[in-house]
PDB file of C-alpha atoms in Angstrom:
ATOM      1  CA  UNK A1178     -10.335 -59.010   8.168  1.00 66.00           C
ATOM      2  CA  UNK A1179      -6.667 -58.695   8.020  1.00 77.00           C
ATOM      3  CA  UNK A1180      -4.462 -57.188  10.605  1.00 87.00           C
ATOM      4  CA  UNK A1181      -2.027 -54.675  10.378  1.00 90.00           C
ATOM      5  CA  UNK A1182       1.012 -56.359   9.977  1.00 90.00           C
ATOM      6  CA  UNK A1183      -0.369 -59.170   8.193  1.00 90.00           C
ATOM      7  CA  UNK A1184      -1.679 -56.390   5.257  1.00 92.00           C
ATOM      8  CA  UNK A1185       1.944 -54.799   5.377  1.00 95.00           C
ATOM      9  CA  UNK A1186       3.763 -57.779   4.286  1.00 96.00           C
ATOM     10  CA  UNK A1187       1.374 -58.632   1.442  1.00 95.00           C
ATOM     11  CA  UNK A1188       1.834 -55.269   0.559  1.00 96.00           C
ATOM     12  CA  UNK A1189       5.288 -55.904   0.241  1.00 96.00           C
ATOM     13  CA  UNK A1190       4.300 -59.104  -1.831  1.00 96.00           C
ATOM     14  CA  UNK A1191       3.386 -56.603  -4.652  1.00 96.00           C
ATOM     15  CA  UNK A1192       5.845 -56.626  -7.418  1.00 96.00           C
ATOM     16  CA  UNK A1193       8.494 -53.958  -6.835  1.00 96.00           C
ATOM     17  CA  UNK A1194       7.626 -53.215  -3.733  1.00 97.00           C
ATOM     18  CA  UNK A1195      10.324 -51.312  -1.765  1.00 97.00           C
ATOM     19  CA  UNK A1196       8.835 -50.373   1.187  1.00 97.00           C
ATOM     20  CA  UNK A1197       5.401 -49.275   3.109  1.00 97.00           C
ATOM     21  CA  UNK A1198       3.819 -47.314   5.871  1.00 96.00           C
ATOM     22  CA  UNK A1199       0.569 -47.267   7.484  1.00 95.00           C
ATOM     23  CA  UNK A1200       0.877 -43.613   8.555  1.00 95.00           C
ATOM     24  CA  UNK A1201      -1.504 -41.149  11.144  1.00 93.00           C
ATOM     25  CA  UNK A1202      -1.644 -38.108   9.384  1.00 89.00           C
ATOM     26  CA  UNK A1203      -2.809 -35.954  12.369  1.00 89.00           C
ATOM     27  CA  UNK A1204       0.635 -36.884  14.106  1.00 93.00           C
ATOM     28  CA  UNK A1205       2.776 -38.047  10.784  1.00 92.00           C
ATOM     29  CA  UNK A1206       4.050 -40.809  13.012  1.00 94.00           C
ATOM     30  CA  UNK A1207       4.283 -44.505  11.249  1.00 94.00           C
ATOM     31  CA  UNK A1208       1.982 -47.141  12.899  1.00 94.00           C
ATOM     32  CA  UNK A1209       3.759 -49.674  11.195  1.00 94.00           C
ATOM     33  CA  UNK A1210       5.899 -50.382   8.593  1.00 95.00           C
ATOM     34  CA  UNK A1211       7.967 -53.226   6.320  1.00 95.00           C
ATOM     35  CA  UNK A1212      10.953 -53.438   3.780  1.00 95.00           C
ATOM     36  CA  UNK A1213      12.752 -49.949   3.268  1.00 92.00           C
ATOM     37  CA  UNK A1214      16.530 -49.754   4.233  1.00 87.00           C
ATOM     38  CA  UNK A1215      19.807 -47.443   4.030  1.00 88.00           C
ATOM     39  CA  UNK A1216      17.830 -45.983   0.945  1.00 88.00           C
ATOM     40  CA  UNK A1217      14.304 -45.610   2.173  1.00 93.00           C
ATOM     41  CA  UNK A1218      13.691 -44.589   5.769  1.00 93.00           C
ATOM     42  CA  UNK A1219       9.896 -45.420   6.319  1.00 94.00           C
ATOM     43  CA  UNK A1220       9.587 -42.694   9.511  1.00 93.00           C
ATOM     44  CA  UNK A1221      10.906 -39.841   7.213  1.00 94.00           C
ATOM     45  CA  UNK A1222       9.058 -41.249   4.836  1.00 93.00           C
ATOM     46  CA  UNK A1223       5.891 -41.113   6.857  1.00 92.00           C
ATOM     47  CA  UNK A1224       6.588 -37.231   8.381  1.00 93.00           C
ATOM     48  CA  UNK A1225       7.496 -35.947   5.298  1.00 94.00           C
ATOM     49  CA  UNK A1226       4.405 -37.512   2.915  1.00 94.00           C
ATOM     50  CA  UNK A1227       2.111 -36.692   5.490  1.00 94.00           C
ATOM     51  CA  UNK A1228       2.472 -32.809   4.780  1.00 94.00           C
ATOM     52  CA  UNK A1229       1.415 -33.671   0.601  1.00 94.00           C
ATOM     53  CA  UNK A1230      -1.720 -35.375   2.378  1.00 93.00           C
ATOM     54  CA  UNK A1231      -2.599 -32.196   4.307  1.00 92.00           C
ATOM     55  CA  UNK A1232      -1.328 -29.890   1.951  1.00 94.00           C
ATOM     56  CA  UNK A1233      -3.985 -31.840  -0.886  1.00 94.00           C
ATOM     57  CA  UNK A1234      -6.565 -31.408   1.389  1.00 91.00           C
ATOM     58  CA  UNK A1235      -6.332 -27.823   2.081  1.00 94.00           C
ATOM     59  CA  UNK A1236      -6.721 -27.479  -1.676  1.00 96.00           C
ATOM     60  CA  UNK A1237      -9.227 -29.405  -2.041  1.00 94.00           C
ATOM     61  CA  UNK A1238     -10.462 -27.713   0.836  1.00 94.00           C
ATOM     62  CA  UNK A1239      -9.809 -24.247  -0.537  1.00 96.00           C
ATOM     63  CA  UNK A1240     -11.595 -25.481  -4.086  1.00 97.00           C
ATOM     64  CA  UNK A1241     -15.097 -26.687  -2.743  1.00 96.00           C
ATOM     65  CA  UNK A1242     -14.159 -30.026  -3.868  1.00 95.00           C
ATOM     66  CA  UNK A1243     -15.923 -32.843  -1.582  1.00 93.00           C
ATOM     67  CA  UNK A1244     -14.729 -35.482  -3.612  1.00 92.00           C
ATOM     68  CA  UNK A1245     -12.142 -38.499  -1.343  1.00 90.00           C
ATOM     69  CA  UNK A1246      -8.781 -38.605  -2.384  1.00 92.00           C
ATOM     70  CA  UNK A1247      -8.471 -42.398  -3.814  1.00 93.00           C
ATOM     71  CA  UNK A1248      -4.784 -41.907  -4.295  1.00 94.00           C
ATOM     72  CA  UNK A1249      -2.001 -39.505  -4.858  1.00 96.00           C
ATOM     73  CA  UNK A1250       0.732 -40.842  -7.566  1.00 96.00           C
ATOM     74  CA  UNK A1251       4.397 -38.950  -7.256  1.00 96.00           C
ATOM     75  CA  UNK A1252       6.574 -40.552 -10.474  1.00 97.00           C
ATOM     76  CA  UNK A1253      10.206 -40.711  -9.980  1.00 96.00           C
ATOM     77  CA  UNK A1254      12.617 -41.605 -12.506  1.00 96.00           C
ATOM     78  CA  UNK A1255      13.321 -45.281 -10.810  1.00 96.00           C
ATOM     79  CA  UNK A1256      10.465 -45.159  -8.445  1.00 96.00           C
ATOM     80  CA  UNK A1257       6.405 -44.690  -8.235  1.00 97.00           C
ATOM     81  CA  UNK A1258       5.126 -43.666  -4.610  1.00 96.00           C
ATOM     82  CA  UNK A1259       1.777 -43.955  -3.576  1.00 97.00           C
ATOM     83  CA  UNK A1260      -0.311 -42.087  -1.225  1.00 96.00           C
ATOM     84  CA  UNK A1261      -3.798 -44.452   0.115  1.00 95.00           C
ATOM     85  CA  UNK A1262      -5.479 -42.756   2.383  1.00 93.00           C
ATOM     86  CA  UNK A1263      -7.962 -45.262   4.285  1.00 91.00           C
ATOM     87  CA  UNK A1264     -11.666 -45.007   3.615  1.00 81.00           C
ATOM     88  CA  UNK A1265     -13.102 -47.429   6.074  1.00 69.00           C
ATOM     89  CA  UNK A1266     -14.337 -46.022   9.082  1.00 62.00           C
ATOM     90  CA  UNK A1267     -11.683 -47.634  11.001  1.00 59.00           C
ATOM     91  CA  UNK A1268      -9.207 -45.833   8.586  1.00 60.00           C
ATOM     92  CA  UNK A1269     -10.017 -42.682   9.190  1.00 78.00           C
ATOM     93  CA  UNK A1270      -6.889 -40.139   9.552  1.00 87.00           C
ATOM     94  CA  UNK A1271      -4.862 -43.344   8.391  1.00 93.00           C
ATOM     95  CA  UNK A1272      -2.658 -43.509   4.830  1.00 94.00           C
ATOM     96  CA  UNK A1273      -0.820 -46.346   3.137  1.00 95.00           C
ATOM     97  CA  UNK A1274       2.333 -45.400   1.752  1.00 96.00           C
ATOM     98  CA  UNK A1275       4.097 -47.396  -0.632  1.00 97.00           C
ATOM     99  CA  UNK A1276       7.379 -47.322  -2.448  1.00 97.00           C
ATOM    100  CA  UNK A1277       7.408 -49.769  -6.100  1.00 97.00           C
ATOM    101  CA  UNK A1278      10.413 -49.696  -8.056  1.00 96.00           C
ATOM    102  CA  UNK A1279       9.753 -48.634 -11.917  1.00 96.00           C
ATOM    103  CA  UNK A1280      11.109 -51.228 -13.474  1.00 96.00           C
ATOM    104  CA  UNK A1281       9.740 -54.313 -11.727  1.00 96.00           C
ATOM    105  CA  UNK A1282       5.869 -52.603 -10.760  1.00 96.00           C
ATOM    106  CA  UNK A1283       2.460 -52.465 -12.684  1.00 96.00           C
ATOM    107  CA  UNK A1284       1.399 -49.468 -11.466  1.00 95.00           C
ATOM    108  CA  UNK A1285      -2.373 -50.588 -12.474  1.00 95.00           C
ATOM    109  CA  UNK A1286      -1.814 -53.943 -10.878  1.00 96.00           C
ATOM    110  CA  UNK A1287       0.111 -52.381  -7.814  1.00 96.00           C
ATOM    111  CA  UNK A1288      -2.631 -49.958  -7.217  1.00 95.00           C
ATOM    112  CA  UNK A1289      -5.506 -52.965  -7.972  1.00 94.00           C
ATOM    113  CA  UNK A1290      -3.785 -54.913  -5.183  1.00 94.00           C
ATOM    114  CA  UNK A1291      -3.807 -52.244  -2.745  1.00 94.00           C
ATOM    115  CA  UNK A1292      -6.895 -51.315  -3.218  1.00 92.00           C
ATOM    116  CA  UNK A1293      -8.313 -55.283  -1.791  1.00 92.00           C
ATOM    117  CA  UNK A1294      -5.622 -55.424   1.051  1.00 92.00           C
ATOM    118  CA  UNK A1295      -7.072 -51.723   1.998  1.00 89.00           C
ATOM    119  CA  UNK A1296     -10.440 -53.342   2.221  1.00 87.00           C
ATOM    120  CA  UNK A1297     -10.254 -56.423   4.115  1.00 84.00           C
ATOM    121  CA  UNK A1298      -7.407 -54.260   6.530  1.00 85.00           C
ATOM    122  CA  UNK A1299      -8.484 -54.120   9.973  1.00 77.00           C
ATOM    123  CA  UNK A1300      -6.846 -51.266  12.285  1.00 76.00           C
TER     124      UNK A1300
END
């Protein structure tokens, strides 16, 4: 099992990565969080994607669809962010949020990545 900060920075290993969160949705408030900057403030960051995780699930909600949200993909034009929330029971309320730049990311490769440092993370 991999710890928190531990799982953050090989998140950031990932190529293009900018910056990421691990992010309570109930309270939008960042656990923890690497990389980011003057262009990228993670705790906005966190607040503000918070609100597409609840506002997804109230759809979902209002749509009868039981299905888990594996990810949510918003494309900029020099940017892909991605939306994890957690599935392990430790997880729960918990989302990864991640910031790859365009032009240096595989998006397939990015999300393939995430998807084994989600698993062995241990919160």
């Amino acid at each position: 099992m991999t710890d928190m900060d531990t799982a953050l920075k090989e998140i950031m290993d990932i190529d293009g990565a900018v910056g990421v969160a691990l992010v309570d949705h109930t309270s939008g408030m960042a656990l923890g969080t690497a990389g980011g900057g003057k262009d990228l403030d993670l705790t906005v960051a966190a607040a503000g994607n918070t609100d597409v995780i609840r506002a997804k699930l109230r759809a979902m909600e209002m749509l009868n669809i039981t299905e888990k949200i594996e990810d949510i993909l918003i494309t900029l034009d020099t940017q892909y962010h991605l939306i994890r929330p957690l599935a392990s029971r430790s997880g729960k309320g918990l989302f990864l949020y991640v910031a790859l730049r365009r032009d240096r990311s595989n998006l397939a490769m990015a999300r393939h990545q995430l998807k084994r440092i989600e698993n062995d993370l241990d919160v």
